[in-house]
Short mmCIF file of C-alpha atoms and ligand atoms in Angstrom, two decimals:
data_model
loop_
_atom_site.label_atom_id
_atom_site.label_comp_id
_atom_site.label_asym_id
_atom_site.label_seq_id
_atom_site.Cartn_x
_atom_site.Cartn_y
_atom_site.Cartn_z
CA MET A 1 -41.19 46.40 40.57
CA ALA A 2 -39.30 48.12 43.35
CA ASP A 3 -39.42 46.11 46.56
CA LYS A 4 -41.74 47.66 49.08
CA ASP A 5 -39.55 46.93 52.08
CA GLY A 6 -37.51 49.87 53.22
CA ASN A 7 -39.70 52.29 51.28
CA LYS A 8 -39.15 55.72 52.81
CA VAL A 9 -42.47 57.45 53.50
CA ALA A 10 -43.06 60.47 51.28
CA LYS A 11 -43.18 63.73 53.16
CA ASN A 12 -41.91 66.58 51.04
CA TYR A 13 -45.08 67.57 49.15
CA ARG A 14 -44.14 71.27 48.78
CA THR A 15 -47.78 72.18 49.05
CA ASP A 16 -46.84 75.87 48.79
CA VAL A 17 -45.52 75.41 45.23
CA GLU A 18 -47.83 75.46 42.19
CA PHE A 19 -47.87 72.42 39.90
CA GLY A 20 -44.80 72.63 37.66
CA ARG A 21 -46.35 71.98 34.26
CA ASN A 22 -48.81 74.84 34.37
CA GLY A 23 -48.66 75.63 30.66
CA GLY A 24 -51.43 77.21 28.63
CA PHE A 25 -54.20 74.70 29.38
CA HIS A 26 -56.34 75.18 32.49
CA VAL A 27 -56.54 71.53 33.56
CA LYS A 28 -53.70 70.13 35.67
CA GLY A 29 -51.43 67.65 33.93
CA MET A 30 -53.35 67.85 30.64
CA GLU A 31 -50.99 70.18 28.78
CA ASP A 32 -50.04 67.53 26.23
CA VAL A 33 -53.30 65.71 25.53
CA ASP A 34 -55.05 65.98 22.17
CA TRP A 35 -57.45 68.71 21.09
CA GLY A 36 -60.57 66.55 21.51
CA MET A 37 -59.61 65.52 25.02
CA LYS A 38 -58.99 69.16 25.90
CA SER A 39 -62.38 70.07 24.47
CA ARG A 40 -64.13 67.47 26.67
CA LEU A 41 -62.09 68.49 29.72
CA SER A 42 -63.14 72.10 29.10
CA LYS A 43 -66.78 70.96 29.21
CA ILE A 44 -66.05 69.62 32.69
CA PHE A 45 -63.60 72.15 34.17
CA GLN A 46 -64.84 75.63 33.40
CA PRO A 47 -62.03 77.69 31.80
CA GLU A 48 -62.91 80.78 33.85
CA SER A 49 -62.43 79.12 37.25
CA GLY A 50 -60.65 75.90 36.23
CA ASN A 51 -63.12 74.08 38.44
CA THR A 52 -66.25 71.95 38.19
CA VAL A 53 -69.52 71.20 39.97
CA MET A 54 -70.72 67.71 39.15
CA LEU A 55 -74.27 66.69 40.10
CA ALA A 56 -74.07 63.01 40.94
CA PHE A 57 -77.18 60.91 40.48
CA ASP A 58 -75.63 57.61 39.41
CA HIS A 59 -76.45 56.00 42.75
CA GLY A 60 -79.07 53.79 41.17
CA TYR A 61 -76.40 51.66 39.51
CA PHE A 62 -76.03 49.76 42.77
CA MET A 63 -78.59 51.32 45.17
CA GLY A 64 -81.70 51.28 42.99
CA SER A 65 -83.94 54.15 44.08
CA THR A 66 -82.72 56.24 47.02
CA ALA A 67 -84.21 59.21 48.85
CA GLY A 68 -84.33 62.18 46.53
CA LEU A 69 -83.88 60.09 43.40
CA GLU A 70 -87.26 58.43 43.35
CA ARG A 71 -88.20 60.47 40.27
CA LEU A 72 -85.14 61.52 38.30
CA ASP A 73 -87.40 63.06 35.66
CA LEU A 74 -88.76 65.50 38.25
CA ALA A 75 -85.87 65.99 40.70
CA MET A 76 -82.97 66.64 38.33
CA PRO A 77 -84.19 69.29 35.82
CA PRO A 78 -84.42 72.13 38.41
CA LEU A 79 -80.82 71.45 39.49
CA ILE A 80 -79.18 71.09 36.09
CA PRO A 81 -78.89 74.85 35.27
CA HIS A 82 -76.82 75.29 38.46
CA VAL A 83 -74.16 72.64 37.77
CA ASP A 84 -71.53 71.96 35.10
CA VAL A 85 -71.60 68.17 34.77
CA LEU A 86 -74.16 65.38 35.19
CA MET A 87 -72.72 62.19 36.69
CA ALA A 88 -75.22 59.54 35.74
CA THR A 89 -75.84 56.18 34.15
CA ARG A 90 -76.74 55.87 30.49
CA GLY A 91 -80.12 54.47 31.48
CA ALA A 92 -80.99 57.48 33.63
CA LEU A 93 -79.82 59.96 31.02
CA ARG A 94 -81.58 58.39 28.05
CA SER A 95 -84.88 57.92 29.92
CA CYS A 96 -85.11 61.00 32.14
CA ILE A 97 -82.77 63.80 31.04
CA SER A 98 -83.15 65.95 27.93
CA PRO A 99 -79.98 66.14 25.79
CA GLN A 100 -80.78 69.81 25.26
CA TYR A 101 -79.20 70.77 28.58
CA ASN A 102 -75.80 70.73 26.92
CA LYS A 103 -73.94 69.98 30.14
CA GLY A 104 -70.85 67.84 30.60
CA ILE A 105 -71.57 64.16 31.08
CA ALA A 106 -69.60 62.01 33.54
CA LEU A 107 -70.93 58.67 32.38
CA ARG A 108 -70.97 55.89 34.99
CA CYS A 109 -69.28 53.06 33.08
CA SER A 110 -68.57 50.48 35.77
CA ALA A 111 -71.01 48.23 37.59
CA GLY A 112 -71.27 44.75 39.03
CA SER A 113 -72.64 44.77 42.57
CA SER A 114 -75.83 45.77 44.32
CA MET A 115 -76.77 46.81 47.83
CA MET A 116 -77.61 43.12 48.34
CA ASP A 117 -73.91 42.25 48.19
CA ASP A 118 -71.65 42.31 51.22
CA ASP A 119 -68.64 43.05 49.03
CA LEU A 120 -69.22 45.79 46.44
CA SER A 121 -65.70 45.59 45.09
CA HIS A 122 -66.32 43.28 42.12
CA GLU A 123 -67.27 45.39 39.13
CA VAL A 124 -66.91 45.14 35.36
CA ILE A 125 -66.78 47.64 32.53
CA ALA A 126 -70.51 48.07 31.97
CA VAL A 127 -70.55 50.50 29.02
CA ASP A 128 -68.47 49.98 25.92
CA ILE A 129 -66.67 52.83 24.23
CA ASP A 130 -69.13 52.92 21.31
CA ASP A 131 -72.01 53.78 23.61
CA ALA A 132 -69.93 56.27 25.59
CA ILE A 133 -69.23 58.04 22.29
CA ARG A 134 -72.91 57.75 21.33
CA MET A 135 -73.81 59.33 24.69
CA ASN A 136 -71.38 62.17 23.99
CA ALA A 137 -69.67 61.41 27.31
CA SER A 138 -67.31 64.13 28.52
CA CYS A 139 -65.59 61.48 30.68
CA MET A 140 -66.13 57.85 31.66
CA ALA A 141 -66.33 57.02 35.39
CA ILE A 142 -64.84 53.76 36.66
CA GLN A 143 -64.92 52.70 40.30
CA THR A 144 -61.68 51.34 41.80
CA PHE A 145 -61.42 49.38 45.03
CA ILE A 146 -57.84 49.77 46.25
CA GLY A 147 -57.23 47.47 49.19
CA ALA A 148 -60.42 45.46 48.63
CA PRO A 149 -60.83 41.93 47.21
CA GLY A 150 -61.83 43.39 43.82
CA GLU A 151 -58.73 45.60 43.63
CA LYS A 152 -57.05 43.91 40.67
CA SER A 153 -60.14 43.60 38.49
CA SER A 154 -61.11 47.20 39.21
CA ILE A 155 -57.63 48.36 38.19
CA GLU A 156 -58.01 46.34 35.00
CA ASN A 157 -61.41 47.96 34.33
CA LEU A 158 -59.86 51.40 34.81
CA CYS A 159 -56.87 50.76 32.57
CA LYS A 160 -58.95 49.25 29.76
CA THR A 161 -61.26 52.25 29.89
CA ILE A 162 -58.32 54.67 29.86
CA ASP A 163 -56.94 52.88 26.78
CA ALA A 164 -60.28 53.05 24.99
CA GLY A 165 -60.80 56.67 26.03
CA ASN A 166 -57.34 57.66 24.80
CA ARG A 167 -58.19 56.18 21.41
CA TYR A 168 -61.18 58.52 21.08
CA GLY A 169 -60.16 61.52 23.18
CA ILE A 170 -62.50 60.80 26.09
CA PRO A 171 -61.06 61.34 29.59
CA THR A 172 -61.47 58.70 32.28
CA LEU A 173 -62.59 59.60 35.79
CA GLY A 174 -61.02 57.19 38.25
CA VAL A 175 -63.24 56.90 41.32
CA VAL A 176 -61.65 55.95 44.65
CA ALA A 177 -64.14 53.78 46.51
CA VAL A 178 -63.91 53.40 50.26
CA GLY A 179 -65.20 50.03 51.40
CA LYS A 180 -66.86 49.62 54.76
CA ASP A 181 -63.68 48.05 56.19
CA MET A 182 -61.35 50.67 54.74
CA GLU A 183 -60.25 53.66 56.75
CA ARG A 184 -60.61 57.10 55.25
CA THR A 185 -57.03 57.96 56.16
CA PRO A 186 -54.69 60.37 54.35
CA ALA A 187 -52.33 57.47 53.80
CA PHE A 188 -55.03 55.46 52.01
CA PHE A 189 -56.17 58.38 49.87
CA LYS A 190 -52.57 59.31 48.99
CA LEU A 191 -51.97 55.75 47.83
CA ALA A 192 -55.21 55.37 45.90
CA THR A 193 -55.32 58.77 44.16
CA ARG A 194 -51.69 58.57 43.05
CA MET A 195 -52.08 55.03 41.75
CA LEU A 196 -55.09 56.01 39.63
CA ALA A 197 -53.23 59.01 38.21
CA GLU A 198 -50.21 56.82 37.44
CA PHE A 199 -52.49 54.41 35.54
CA GLY A 200 -53.44 57.35 33.33
CA ALA A 201 -56.82 58.47 34.65
CA GLN A 202 -57.24 62.10 33.63
CA ILE A 203 -59.51 62.98 36.59
CA ILE A 204 -59.61 61.44 40.07
CA LYS A 205 -62.59 61.43 42.40
CA THR A 206 -62.02 60.83 46.10
CA TYR A 207 -63.14 62.03 49.51
CA TYR A 208 -61.97 64.93 51.64
CA CYS A 209 -59.69 64.04 54.56
CA ASP A 210 -57.03 65.57 56.81
CA ASP A 211 -53.81 66.66 55.06
CA PHE A 212 -55.86 66.97 51.88
CA GLU A 213 -53.45 69.52 50.41
CA GLU A 214 -50.76 66.82 50.40
CA ILE A 215 -53.06 64.50 48.46
CA THR A 216 -53.76 67.09 45.78
CA ALA A 217 -50.08 68.12 45.64
CA ALA A 218 -48.98 64.53 45.05
CA CYS A 219 -51.64 63.91 42.38
CA PRO A 220 -50.57 65.20 38.92
CA VAL A 221 -54.13 65.42 37.59
CA PRO A 222 -57.21 67.20 38.96
CA ILE A 223 -59.01 65.80 42.00
CA VAL A 224 -62.78 66.17 42.42
CA VAL A 225 -64.30 65.48 45.83
CA ALA A 226 -67.39 63.30 46.36
CA GLY A 227 -69.95 64.62 48.78
CA GLY A 228 -70.61 61.41 50.67
CA LYS A 229 -73.57 60.69 52.92
CA LYS A 230 -76.02 63.45 53.81
CA VAL A 231 -74.84 65.79 56.57
CA THR A 232 -76.13 69.23 57.55
CA GLU A 233 -76.00 71.84 54.82
CA LYS A 234 -73.49 73.86 56.80
CA ASP A 235 -71.22 70.84 57.23
CA ALA A 236 -71.48 69.93 53.54
CA LEU A 237 -70.56 73.47 52.52
CA THR A 238 -67.68 73.46 55.00
CA MET A 239 -66.34 70.23 53.51
CA ALA A 240 -66.71 71.72 50.01
CA TYR A 241 -64.87 74.86 51.06
CA LEU A 242 -62.03 72.96 52.75
CA SER A 243 -61.74 70.69 49.68
CA MET A 244 -61.32 73.66 47.35
CA GLN A 245 -58.92 75.38 49.73
CA GLY A 246 -56.97 72.13 49.83
CA GLY A 247 -56.46 72.03 46.07
CA ALA A 248 -59.49 70.14 44.77
CA ARG A 249 -60.68 71.30 41.34
CA GLY A 250 -64.30 70.64 42.07
CA LEU A 251 -67.02 68.74 43.89
CA ASP A 252 -69.08 65.78 42.74
CA MET A 253 -72.10 66.03 44.99
CA GLY A 254 -75.23 63.94 45.08
CA ARG A 255 -76.97 63.29 48.38
CA ASN A 256 -75.97 66.60 49.95
CA ILE A 257 -77.76 68.32 47.10
CA PHE A 258 -80.75 66.15 46.19
CA GLN A 259 -81.48 65.15 49.81
CA SER A 260 -81.27 68.73 51.05
CA ASP A 261 -84.46 70.54 52.08
CA CYS A 262 -83.54 73.02 49.35
CA PRO A 263 -81.59 71.24 46.58
CA VAL A 264 -81.43 74.29 44.29
CA GLY A 265 -80.11 76.35 47.19
CA MET A 266 -77.38 73.81 47.84
CA ALA A 267 -76.45 73.59 44.16
CA LYS A 268 -76.12 77.37 44.03
CA ALA A 269 -74.14 77.45 47.26
CA ILE A 270 -71.71 74.77 46.08
CA GLY A 271 -71.29 76.64 42.79
CA ALA A 272 -70.43 79.84 44.65
CA ILE A 273 -67.69 78.05 46.60
CA VAL A 274 -66.32 76.23 43.56
CA HIS A 275 -66.46 79.00 40.96
CA ASN A 276 -66.51 82.25 42.96
CA ASN A 277 -64.32 81.30 45.92
CA ALA A 278 -67.19 82.12 48.28
CA ASN A 279 -66.65 81.35 51.96
CA VAL A 280 -68.91 79.02 53.93
CA ASN A 281 -71.05 81.74 55.48
CA ASP A 282 -71.70 83.50 52.16
CA ALA A 283 -72.51 80.19 50.50
CA TYR A 284 -74.79 79.22 53.37
CA ASP A 285 -76.58 82.57 53.00
CA LEU A 286 -77.20 81.74 49.32
CA TYR A 287 -78.75 78.43 50.36
CA ARG A 288 -80.95 80.13 53.01
CA GLU A 289 -81.95 82.86 50.55
CA GLU A 290 -83.12 80.25 48.04
CA LYS A 291 -84.90 78.44 50.83
CA GLY A 292 -86.67 81.67 51.70
CA VAL A 293 -85.59 81.95 55.34
C1 5RP B 1 -72.42 56.84 43.87
C2 5RP B 1 -71.30 57.68 43.40
C3 5RP B 1 -71.53 59.15 43.42
O1 5RP B 1 -71.21 59.68 42.14
C4 5RP B 1 -70.61 59.82 44.43
O2 5RP B 1 -70.56 59.09 45.62
C5 5RP B 1 -71.11 61.24 44.72
O3 5RP B 1 -72.39 61.14 45.28
P1 5RP B 1 -72.59 61.51 46.85
O4 5RP B 1 -72.25 62.98 46.99
O5 5RP B 1 -74.05 61.22 47.13
O6 5RP B 1 -71.64 60.63 47.59
O7 5RP B 1 -70.24 57.25 42.99
O8 5RP B 1 -72.14 55.51 43.60
#
């Protein structure tokens, strides 16, 4: 291991230069993976735009029921036609979601804490590869807690899942968690996203922050941005737009869709930004149109 003292801070991200290994496959850094992995990645990142809209409703794995998710069986079906991927637990999918939707599945595969815990950073691998295959997962999502007490075990969970996924051609989505004591700084997100990519995660999920284009430039695999807590629709669409302009290859949104006063409108608006390069005002008009105002 290189000693960390005297490490010169990275600064030359060349954000104006496209990723160098932009061969024939539309997903960053995945030129050399196997056919099956490319097939699953193509279920996530649409070949036409190269991007993805994930509808996240896996919150129950540590929150239980939350506003907007009281009835998954009722709340999710109207949204599913407007998104590419469902990010959910196996329990939610098997009990509430028809397999006929034929959407990508980002299967929540880590767990270990609840809202009752002060420290959420201690998770385990909660779904084995057999059941991920049985669920026809397009990718397996593992939470990592860089800088938190559960850092090492979460890295171990991620790496074991990557190894199992590589055996069967299933990508791993490395999720960057931000604990309550951690700052959402560019320095933190640069560290965490690059580490997860270096471990071999094929997709990274993180949050938008300043200097975001440097984070995506330094990450050799696609970054998807989590929506975070509910904000105004305009602010959520602005964050989505800035994320895509900054090099993200998609959004993984939950609360800013299912807690909106017009969830279908928000799903459509996010899709317009992600797949049609719509600007914030045009996307916001789509939301208002659906809302009927
Ligand atoms: C919840 C998650 C969610 O997948 C992720 O945070 C996106 O949901 P939201 O947009 O509501 O933050 O990991 O544990």
